[in-house]
Structures are given as C-alpha cells and as structure tokens.
mmCIF file of C-alpha atoms in Angstrom:
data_model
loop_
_atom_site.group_PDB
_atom_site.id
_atom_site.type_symbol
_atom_site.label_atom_id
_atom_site.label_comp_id
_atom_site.label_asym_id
_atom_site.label_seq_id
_atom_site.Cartn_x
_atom_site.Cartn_y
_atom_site.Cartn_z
ATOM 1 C CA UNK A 1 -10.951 24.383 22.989
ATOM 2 C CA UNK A 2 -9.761 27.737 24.772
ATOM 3 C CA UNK A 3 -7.901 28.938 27.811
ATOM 4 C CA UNK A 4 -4.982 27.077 29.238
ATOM 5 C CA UNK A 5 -6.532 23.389 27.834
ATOM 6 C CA UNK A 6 -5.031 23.955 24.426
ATOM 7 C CA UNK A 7 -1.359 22.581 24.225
ATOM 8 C CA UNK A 8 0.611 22.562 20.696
ATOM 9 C CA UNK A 9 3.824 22.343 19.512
ATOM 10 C CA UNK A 10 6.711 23.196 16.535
ATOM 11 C CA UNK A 11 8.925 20.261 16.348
ATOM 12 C CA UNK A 12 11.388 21.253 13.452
ATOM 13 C CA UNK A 13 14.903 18.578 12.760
ATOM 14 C CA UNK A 14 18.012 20.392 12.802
ATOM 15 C CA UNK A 15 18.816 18.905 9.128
ATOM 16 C CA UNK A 16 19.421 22.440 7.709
ATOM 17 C CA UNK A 17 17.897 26.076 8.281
ATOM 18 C CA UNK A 18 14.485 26.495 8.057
ATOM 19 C CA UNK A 19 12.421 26.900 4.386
ATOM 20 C CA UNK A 20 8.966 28.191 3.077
ATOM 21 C CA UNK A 21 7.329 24.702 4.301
ATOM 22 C CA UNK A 22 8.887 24.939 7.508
ATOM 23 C CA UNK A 23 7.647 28.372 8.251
ATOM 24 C CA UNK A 24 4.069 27.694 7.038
ATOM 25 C CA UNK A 25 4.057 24.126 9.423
ATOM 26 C CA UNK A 26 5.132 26.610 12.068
ATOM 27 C CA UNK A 27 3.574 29.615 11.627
ATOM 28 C CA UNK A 28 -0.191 27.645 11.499
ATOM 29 C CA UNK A 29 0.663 25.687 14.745
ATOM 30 C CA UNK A 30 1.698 28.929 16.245
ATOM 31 C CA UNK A 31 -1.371 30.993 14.941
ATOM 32 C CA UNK A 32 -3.874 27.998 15.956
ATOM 33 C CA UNK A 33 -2.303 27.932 19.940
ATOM 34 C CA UNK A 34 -2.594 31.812 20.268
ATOM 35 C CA UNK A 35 -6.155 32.009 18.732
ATOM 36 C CA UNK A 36 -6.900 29.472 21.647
ATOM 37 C CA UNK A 37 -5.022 31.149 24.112
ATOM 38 C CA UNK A 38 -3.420 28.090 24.514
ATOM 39 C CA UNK A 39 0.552 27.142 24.959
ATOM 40 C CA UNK A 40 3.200 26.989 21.918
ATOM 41 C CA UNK A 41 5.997 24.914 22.296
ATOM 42 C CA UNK A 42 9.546 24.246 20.353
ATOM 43 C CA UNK A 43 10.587 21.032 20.954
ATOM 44 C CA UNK A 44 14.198 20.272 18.390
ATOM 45 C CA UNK A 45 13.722 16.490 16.392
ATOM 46 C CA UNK A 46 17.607 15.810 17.468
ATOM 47 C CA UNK A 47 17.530 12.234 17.377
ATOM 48 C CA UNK A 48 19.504 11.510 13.805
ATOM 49 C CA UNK A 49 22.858 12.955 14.481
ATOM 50 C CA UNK A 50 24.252 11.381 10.725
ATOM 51 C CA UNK A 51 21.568 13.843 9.097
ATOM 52 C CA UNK A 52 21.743 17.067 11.448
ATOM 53 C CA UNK A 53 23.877 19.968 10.446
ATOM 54 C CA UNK A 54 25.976 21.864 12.895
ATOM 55 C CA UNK A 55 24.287 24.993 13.701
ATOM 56 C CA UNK A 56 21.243 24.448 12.197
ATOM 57 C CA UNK A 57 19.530 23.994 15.676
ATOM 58 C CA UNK A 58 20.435 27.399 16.561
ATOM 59 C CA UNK A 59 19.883 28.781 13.268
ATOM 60 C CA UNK A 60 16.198 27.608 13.568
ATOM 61 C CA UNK A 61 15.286 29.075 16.835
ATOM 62 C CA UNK A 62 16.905 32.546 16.096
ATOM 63 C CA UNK A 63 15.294 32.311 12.936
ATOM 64 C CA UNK A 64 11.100 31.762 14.556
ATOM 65 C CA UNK A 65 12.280 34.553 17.065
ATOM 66 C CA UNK A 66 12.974 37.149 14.271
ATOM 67 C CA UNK A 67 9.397 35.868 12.544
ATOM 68 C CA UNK A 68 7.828 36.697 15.980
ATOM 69 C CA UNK A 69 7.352 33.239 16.241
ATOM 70 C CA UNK A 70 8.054 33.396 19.893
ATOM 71 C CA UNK A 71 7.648 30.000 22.051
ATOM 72 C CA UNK A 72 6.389 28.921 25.619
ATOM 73 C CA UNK A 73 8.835 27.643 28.112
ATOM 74 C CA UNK A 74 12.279 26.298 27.809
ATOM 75 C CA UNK A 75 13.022 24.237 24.504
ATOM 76 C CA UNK A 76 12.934 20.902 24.645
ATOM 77 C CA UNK A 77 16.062 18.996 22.772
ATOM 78 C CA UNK A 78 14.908 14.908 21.882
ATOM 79 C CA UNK A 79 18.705 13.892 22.516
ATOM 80 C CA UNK A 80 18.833 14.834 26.288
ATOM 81 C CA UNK A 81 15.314 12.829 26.853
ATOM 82 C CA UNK A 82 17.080 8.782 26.312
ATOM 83 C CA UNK A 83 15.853 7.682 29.982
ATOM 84 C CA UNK A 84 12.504 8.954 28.953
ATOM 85 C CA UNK A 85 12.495 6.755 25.467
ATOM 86 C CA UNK A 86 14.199 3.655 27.445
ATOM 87 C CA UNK A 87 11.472 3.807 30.070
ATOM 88 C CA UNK A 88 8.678 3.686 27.330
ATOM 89 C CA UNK A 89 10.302 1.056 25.624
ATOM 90 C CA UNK A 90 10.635 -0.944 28.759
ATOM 91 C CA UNK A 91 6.569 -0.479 29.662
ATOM 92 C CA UNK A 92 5.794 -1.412 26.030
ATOM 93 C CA UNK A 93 7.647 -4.703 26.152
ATOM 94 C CA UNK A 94 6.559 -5.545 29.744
ATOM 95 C CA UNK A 95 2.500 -5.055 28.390
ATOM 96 C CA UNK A 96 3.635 -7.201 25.636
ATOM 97 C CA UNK A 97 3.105 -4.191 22.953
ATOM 98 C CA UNK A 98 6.261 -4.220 21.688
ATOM 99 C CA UNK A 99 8.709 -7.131 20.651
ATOM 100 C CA UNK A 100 11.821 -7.385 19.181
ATOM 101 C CA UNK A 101 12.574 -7.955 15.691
ATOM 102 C CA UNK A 102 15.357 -9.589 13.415
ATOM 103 C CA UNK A 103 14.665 -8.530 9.880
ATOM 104 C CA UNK A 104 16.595 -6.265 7.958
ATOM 105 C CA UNK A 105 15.469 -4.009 5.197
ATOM 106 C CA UNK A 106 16.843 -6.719 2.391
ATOM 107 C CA UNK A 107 14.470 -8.825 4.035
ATOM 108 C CA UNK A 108 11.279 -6.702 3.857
ATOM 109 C CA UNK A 109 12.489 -5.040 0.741
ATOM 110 C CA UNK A 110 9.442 -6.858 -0.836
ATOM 111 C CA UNK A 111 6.487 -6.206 1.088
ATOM 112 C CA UNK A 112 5.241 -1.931 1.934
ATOM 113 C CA UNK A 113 3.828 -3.778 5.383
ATOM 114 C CA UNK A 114 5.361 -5.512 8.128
ATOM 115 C CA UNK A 115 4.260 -8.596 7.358
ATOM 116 C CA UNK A 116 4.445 -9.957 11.513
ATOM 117 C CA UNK A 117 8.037 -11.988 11.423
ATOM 118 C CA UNK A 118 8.874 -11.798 14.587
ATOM 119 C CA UNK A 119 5.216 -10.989 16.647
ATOM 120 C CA UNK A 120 5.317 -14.829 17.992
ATOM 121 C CA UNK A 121 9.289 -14.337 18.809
ATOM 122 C CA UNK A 122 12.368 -14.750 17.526
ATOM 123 C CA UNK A 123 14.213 -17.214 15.565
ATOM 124 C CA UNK A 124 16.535 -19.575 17.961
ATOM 125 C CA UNK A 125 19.838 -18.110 18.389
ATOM 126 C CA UNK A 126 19.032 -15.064 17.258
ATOM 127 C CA UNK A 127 18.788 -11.219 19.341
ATOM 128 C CA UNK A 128 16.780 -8.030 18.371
ATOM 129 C CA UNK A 129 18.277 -5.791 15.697
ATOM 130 C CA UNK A 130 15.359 -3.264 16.652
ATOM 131 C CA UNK A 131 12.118 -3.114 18.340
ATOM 132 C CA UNK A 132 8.551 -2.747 17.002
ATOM 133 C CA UNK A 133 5.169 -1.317 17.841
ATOM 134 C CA UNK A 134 2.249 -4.239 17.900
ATOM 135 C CA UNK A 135 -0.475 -2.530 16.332
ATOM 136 C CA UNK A 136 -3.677 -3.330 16.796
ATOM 137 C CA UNK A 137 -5.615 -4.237 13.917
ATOM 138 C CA UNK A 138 -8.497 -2.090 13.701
ATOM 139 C CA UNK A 139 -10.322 1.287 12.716
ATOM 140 C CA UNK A 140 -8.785 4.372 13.733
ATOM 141 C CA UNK A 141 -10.643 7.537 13.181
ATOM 142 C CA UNK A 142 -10.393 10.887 13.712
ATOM 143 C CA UNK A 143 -12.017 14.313 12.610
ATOM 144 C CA UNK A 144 -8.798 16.385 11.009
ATOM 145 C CA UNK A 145 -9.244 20.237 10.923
ATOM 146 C CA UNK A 146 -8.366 20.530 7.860
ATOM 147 C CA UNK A 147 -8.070 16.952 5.913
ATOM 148 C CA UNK A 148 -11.883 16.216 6.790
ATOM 149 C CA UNK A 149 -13.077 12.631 8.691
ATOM 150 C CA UNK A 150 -10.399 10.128 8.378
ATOM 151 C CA UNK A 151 -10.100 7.067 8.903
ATOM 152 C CA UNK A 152 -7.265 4.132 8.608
ATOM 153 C CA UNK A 153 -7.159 0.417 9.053
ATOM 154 C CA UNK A 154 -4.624 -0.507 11.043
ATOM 155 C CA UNK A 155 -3.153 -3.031 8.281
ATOM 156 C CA UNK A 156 -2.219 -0.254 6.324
ATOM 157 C CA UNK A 157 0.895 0.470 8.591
ATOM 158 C CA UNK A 158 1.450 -2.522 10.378
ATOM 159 C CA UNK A 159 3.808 -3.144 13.427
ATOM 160 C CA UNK A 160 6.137 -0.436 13.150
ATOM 161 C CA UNK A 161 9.415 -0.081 14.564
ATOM 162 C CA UNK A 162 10.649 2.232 17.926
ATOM 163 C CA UNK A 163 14.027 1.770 18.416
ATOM 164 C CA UNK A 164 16.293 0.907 15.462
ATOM 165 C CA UNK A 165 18.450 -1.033 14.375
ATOM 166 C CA UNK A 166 21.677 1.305 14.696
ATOM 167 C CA UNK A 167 20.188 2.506 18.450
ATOM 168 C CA UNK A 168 18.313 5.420 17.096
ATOM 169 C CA UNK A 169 15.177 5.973 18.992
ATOM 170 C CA UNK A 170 12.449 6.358 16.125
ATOM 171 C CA UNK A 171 10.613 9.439 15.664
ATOM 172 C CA UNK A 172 7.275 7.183 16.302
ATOM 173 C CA UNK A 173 8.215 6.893 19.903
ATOM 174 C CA UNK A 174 9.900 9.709 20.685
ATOM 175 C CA UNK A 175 7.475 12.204 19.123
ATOM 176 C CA UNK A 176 4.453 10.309 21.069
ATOM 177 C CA UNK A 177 6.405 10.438 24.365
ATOM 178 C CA UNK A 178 7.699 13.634 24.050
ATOM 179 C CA UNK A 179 3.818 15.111 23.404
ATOM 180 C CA UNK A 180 2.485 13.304 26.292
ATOM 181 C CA UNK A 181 5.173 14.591 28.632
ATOM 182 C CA UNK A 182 4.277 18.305 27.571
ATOM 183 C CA UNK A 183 0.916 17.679 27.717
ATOM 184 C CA UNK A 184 0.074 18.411 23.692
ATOM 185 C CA UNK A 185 -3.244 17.952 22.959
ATOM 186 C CA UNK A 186 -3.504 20.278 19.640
ATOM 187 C CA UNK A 187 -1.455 18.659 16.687
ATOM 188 C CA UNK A 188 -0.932 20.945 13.758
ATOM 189 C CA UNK A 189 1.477 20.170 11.074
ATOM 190 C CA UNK A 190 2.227 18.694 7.618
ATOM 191 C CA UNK A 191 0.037 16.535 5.346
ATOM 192 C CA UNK A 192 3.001 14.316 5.029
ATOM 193 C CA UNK A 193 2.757 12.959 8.638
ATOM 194 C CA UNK A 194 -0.764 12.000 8.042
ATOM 195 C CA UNK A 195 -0.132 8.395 7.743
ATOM 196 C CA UNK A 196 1.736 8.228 10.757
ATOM 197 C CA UNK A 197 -1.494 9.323 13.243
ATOM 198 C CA UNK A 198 -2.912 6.203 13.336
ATOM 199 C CA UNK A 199 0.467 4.786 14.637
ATOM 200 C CA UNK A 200 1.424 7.621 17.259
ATOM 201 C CA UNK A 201 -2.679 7.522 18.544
ATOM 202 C CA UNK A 202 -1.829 3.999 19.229
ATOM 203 C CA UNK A 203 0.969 4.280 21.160
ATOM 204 C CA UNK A 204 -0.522 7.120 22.857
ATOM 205 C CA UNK A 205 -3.659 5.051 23.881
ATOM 206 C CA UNK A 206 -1.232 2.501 25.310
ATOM 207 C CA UNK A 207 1.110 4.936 27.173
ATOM 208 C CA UNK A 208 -1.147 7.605 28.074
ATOM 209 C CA UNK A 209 -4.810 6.484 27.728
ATOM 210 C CA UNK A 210 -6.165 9.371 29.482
ATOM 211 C CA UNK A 211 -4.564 12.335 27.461
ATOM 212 C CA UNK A 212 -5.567 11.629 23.928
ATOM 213 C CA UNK A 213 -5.006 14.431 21.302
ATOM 214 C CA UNK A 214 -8.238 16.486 20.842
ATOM 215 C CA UNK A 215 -7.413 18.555 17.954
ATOM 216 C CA UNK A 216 -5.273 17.057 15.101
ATOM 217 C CA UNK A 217 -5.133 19.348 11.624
ATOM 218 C CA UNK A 218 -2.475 18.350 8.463
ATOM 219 C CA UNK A 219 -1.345 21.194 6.973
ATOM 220 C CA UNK A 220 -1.697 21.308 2.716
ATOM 221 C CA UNK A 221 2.263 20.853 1.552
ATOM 222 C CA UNK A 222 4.372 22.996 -0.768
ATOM 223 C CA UNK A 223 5.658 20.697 -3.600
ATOM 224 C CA UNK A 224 8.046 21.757 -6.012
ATOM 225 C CA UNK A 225 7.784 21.523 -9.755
ATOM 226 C CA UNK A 226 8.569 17.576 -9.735
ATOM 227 C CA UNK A 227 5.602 17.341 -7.037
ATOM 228 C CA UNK A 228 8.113 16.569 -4.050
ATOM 229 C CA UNK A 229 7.519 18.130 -0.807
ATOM 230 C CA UNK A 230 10.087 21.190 -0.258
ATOM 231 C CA UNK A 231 12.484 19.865 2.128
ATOM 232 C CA UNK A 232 16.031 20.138 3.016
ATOM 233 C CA UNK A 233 16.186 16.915 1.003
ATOM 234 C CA UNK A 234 14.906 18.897 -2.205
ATOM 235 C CA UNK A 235 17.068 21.958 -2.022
ATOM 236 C CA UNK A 236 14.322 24.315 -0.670
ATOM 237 C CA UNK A 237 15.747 27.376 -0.163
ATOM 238 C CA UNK A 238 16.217 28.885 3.407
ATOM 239 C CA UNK A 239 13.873 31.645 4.213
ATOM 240 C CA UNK A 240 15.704 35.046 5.116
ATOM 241 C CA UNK A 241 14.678 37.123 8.196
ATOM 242 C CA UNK A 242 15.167 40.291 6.281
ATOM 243 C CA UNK A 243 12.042 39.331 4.700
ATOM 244 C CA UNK A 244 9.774 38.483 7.381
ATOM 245 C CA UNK A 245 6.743 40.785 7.141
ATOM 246 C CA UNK A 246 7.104 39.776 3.622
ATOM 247 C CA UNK A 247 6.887 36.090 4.055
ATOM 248 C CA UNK A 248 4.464 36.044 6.823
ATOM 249 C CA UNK A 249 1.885 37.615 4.528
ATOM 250 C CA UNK A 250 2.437 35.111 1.748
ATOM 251 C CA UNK A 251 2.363 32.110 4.218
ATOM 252 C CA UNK A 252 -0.787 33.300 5.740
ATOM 253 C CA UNK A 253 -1.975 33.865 2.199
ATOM 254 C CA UNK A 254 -1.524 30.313 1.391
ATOM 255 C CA UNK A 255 -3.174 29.085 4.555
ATOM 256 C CA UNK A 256 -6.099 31.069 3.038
ATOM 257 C CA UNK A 257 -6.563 33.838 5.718
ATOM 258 C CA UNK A 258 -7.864 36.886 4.101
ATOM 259 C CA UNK A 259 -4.516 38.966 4.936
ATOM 260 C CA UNK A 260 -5.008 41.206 1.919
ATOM 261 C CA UNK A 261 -8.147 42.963 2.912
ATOM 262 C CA UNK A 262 -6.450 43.826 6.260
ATOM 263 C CA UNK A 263 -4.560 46.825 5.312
ATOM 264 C CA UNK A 264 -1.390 44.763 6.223
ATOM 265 C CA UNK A 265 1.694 44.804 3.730
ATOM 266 C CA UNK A 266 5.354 43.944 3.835
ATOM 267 C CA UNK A 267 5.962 47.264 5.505
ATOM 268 C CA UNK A 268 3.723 46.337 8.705
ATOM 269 C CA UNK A 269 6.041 44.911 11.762
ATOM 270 C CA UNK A 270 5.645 41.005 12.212
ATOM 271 C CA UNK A 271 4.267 41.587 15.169
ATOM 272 C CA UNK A 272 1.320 43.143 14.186
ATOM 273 C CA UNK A 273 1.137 41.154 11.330
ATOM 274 C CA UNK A 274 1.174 38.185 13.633
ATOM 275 C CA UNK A 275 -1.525 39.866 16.123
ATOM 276 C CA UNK A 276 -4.014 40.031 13.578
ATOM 277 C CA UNK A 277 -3.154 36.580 12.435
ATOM 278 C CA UNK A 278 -3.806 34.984 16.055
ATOM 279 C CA UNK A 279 -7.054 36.950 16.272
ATOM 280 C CA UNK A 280 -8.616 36.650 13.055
ATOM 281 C CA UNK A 281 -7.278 33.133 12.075
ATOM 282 C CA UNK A 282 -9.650 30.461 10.909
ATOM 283 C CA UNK A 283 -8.547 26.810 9.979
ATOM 284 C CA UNK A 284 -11.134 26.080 8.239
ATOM 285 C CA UNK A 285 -10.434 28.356 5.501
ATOM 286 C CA UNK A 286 -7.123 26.434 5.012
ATOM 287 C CA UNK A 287 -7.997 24.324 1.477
ATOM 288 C CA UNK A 288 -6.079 20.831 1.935
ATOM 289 C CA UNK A 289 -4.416 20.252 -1.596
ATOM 290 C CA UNK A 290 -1.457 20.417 -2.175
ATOM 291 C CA UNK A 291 0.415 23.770 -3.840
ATOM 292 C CA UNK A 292 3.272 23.938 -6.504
ATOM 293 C CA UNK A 293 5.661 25.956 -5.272
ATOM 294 C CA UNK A 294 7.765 28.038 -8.079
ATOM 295 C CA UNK A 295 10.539 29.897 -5.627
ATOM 296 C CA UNK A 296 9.228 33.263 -6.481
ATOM 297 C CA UNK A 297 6.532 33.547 -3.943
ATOM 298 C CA UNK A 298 3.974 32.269 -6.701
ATOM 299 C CA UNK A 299 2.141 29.252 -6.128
ATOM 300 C CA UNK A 300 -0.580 26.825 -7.529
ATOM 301 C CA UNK A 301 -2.144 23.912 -6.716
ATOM 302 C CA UNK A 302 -0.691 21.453 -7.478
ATOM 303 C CA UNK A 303 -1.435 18.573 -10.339
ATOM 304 C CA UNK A 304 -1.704 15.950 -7.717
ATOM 305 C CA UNK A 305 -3.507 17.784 -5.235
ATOM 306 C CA UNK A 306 -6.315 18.564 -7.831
ATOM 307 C CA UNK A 307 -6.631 14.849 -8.500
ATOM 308 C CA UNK A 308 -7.296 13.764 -5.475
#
C-alpha cells in the first residue's frame, strides 16, 4: 500500500503522560504511515473521564510534537463525537446486531464469555443496563504484520458490550467508528489489543462493509519485571523530551531497525533521526515477543514471550 491509500492512526488515553510503551506504539504507527506516504493521525481515547488526568491530553500532544512525531489534520477528541456513537448504536439495534442487556458483572463474574443472557430479550419488567455487540460465530482471520496469520473463533469473545452500563460509550464502538469516519485502513499498535480485532472487524463489516482494514500489525509489548505491560496502571515512568534523540534510537532499536549502523546517535536531531526511520523502516524486522523492560534503557525478552 503507498500514496494517499494508506490511512493510520495514534490513539493514546489521556490517563497520564506518555511512557516508553506509548512512544514505541506511536512512534511504529508513525514510521509505518510515512514509509507509505500515507496519512498519520492523533485521535485522544477521552471517553473515561473517572480515569483521565487533567492535563495529560495536552501533555501528550506537546510531548509527540517535541519527538517529531508530528500528525495530519486537526486532532480528533472521542468526547465531542456522542451523536456519532448514538447514531451507530441506533443502526446496530435497528439491523438487530445489537441488543440490550441486564446482567451485571456479579452476574457474569463466573463465566470469561458472555454466555448470550439477554440475545432472545429481556427479562419482563426489566430495561437495558448496557448494550452489546451480537457476534457472529465464526472464523475471523487476518494476516498481522508482525504477529503472523491469525485467526480467532468468534466464541472466544462473545457478544461484547458498546455502551455501558454507567453511559460510557465503550472503546469497541467508538474506536471502530471513529476509524471508519477517518478513513483508517493501516492499524498499528500494541499486542495487547490483539484480542479485540476480531470484535472491532466485526463491527466494522456491519457498519462499514466496504472499508475494511487492509493492514493490521500488533506491536511486541514492554513488560516490566512482574511481566505486566508498562502502563500508567504499572507506574511506567513518563518519557522526558530532553531525551528525545536518545529515546528514539532505543525505541527504534527495539522495533529491530538497524539504527546503529546508521551513523545516528543521541546527538543527531529527531528529525533526522526520524527521516531515516520513515525511509529505511521495515516491519518485518520487528520480532513479536514480548521484552522485559528494566527502566534503564536495557531490555530482554521477556520469560513469557520466549514461551510462547
């Protein structure tokens, strides 16, 4: 895919600055649009106001601009875009692909699947607490650019929900909506959301079935000693701009590109680190397991990715 075709995307939460995951996630998605000559957009996750941090949105986009991390268009904020999620919603329940559901997490706290409560309808007397997805139980496949052929039964994640229970929009439907109303056809991010494809291709066959994503690739995670994925969640420290050249070579480093033998080093400007990044990048050289992360700009892989 080349030219103006190619469509991705950087679609960071607002849950705290950004970290050493966050920047690799962003700086492969970036890397992978330019190399295409394709668009790069920044689209802010605001949908979970009880988890975002004031001024973190901000912090996050002045933080990809001093990487060189530099975006197409105007940034797209999930909170402004309700009529766009209610309109969805509304279509999915009118085909008869969504229904309403009852149960409460006490009540599934036994069972990893949906097990289909409410698919035939609702108990008498009783109204939605949220509203779920009705997947389609079958094989969904896809050729990931860096995970290798995949494929997932549909059982596996069952109907899943799209508007919750305390109003939220979930990020299954708003992520899926949002993509198709940019037009993103190139999906690169983290291993962790590789379960979730088979879900958001769904929905996007439903919504959209002419603009299916051509390119998906999930991006090997950084996992601290405990083998949790760095996150805001797990203290991950927040990367510091003063450092960029710096931390633009190591991330590239741990995507695999051959950075070292360019003559690059934390002296060189980001931009030219990043020019040489776009035009020499290669995703296949990207390994997919996991890597321990040990703070210190060290890194192995990790236990669990070797065992896989």
């Amino acid at each position: 895919m080349s030219g103006s075709g190619y469509v991705g995307r950087f679609a960071p939460s607002p849950t705290g600055r950004l970290h050493i995951g966050s920047l690799l996630a962003a700086v492969a998605s970036w890397c992978d649009a330019r190399h295409h000559d394709g668009k790069w957009y920044v689209r802010m996750e605001d949908l979970d106001p009880p988890r975002e941090v004031p001024g973190a949105a901000d912090d996050i986009l002045k933080t990809l601009a001093a990487f060189g991390l530099h975006w197409d268009g105007p940034v797209v904020w999930q909170s402004q875009r309700d009529g766009m999620y209610r309109s969805a919603l509304k279509s999915l329940l009118g085909s008869g692909h969504a229904f309403g559901c009852v149960c409460t997490r006490r009540m599934l706290a036994e069972t990893s699947v949906y097990p289909g409560t409410c698919r035939l309808g609702l108990p008498e007397g009783k109204s939605a607490r949220s509203h779920r997805f009705r997947m389609e139980d079958r094989l969904w496949s896809w050729n990931d650019q860096v995970q290798g052929q995949q494929h997932a039964q549909a059982s596996q994640s069952g109907d899943f929900v799209v508007r919750r229970a305390d109003g939220y929009w979930a990020y299954q439907l708003a992520v899926v909506v949002d993509d198709i109303d940019q037009g993103v056809n190139s999906i690169i991010r983290g291993a962790d959301l590789l379960e979730s494809t088979p879900g958001q291709m769904a929905l996007r066959e439903v919504l959209a079935p002419q603009e299916a994503v051509s390119r998906w690739g999930h991006l090997p995670l950084l996992v601290n000693e405990r083998g949790q994925k760095l996150s805001k969640q797990t203290q991950a420290k927040p990367i510091q701009p003063s450092r960029a050249s710096e931390l633009l070579i190591l991330v590239l480093d741990l995507l695999g590109q051959p950075v070292h033998r360019s003559g690059i080093d934390a002296r060189t400007p980001v931009e030219e680190i990043l020019n040489w990044a776009s035009g020499h990048w290669d995703i296949r050289a990207i390994s997919p397991k996991d890597r321990q992360w040990h703070g210190d700009g060290h890194s192995t892989r990790s236990p669990k990715g070797e065992s896989e």
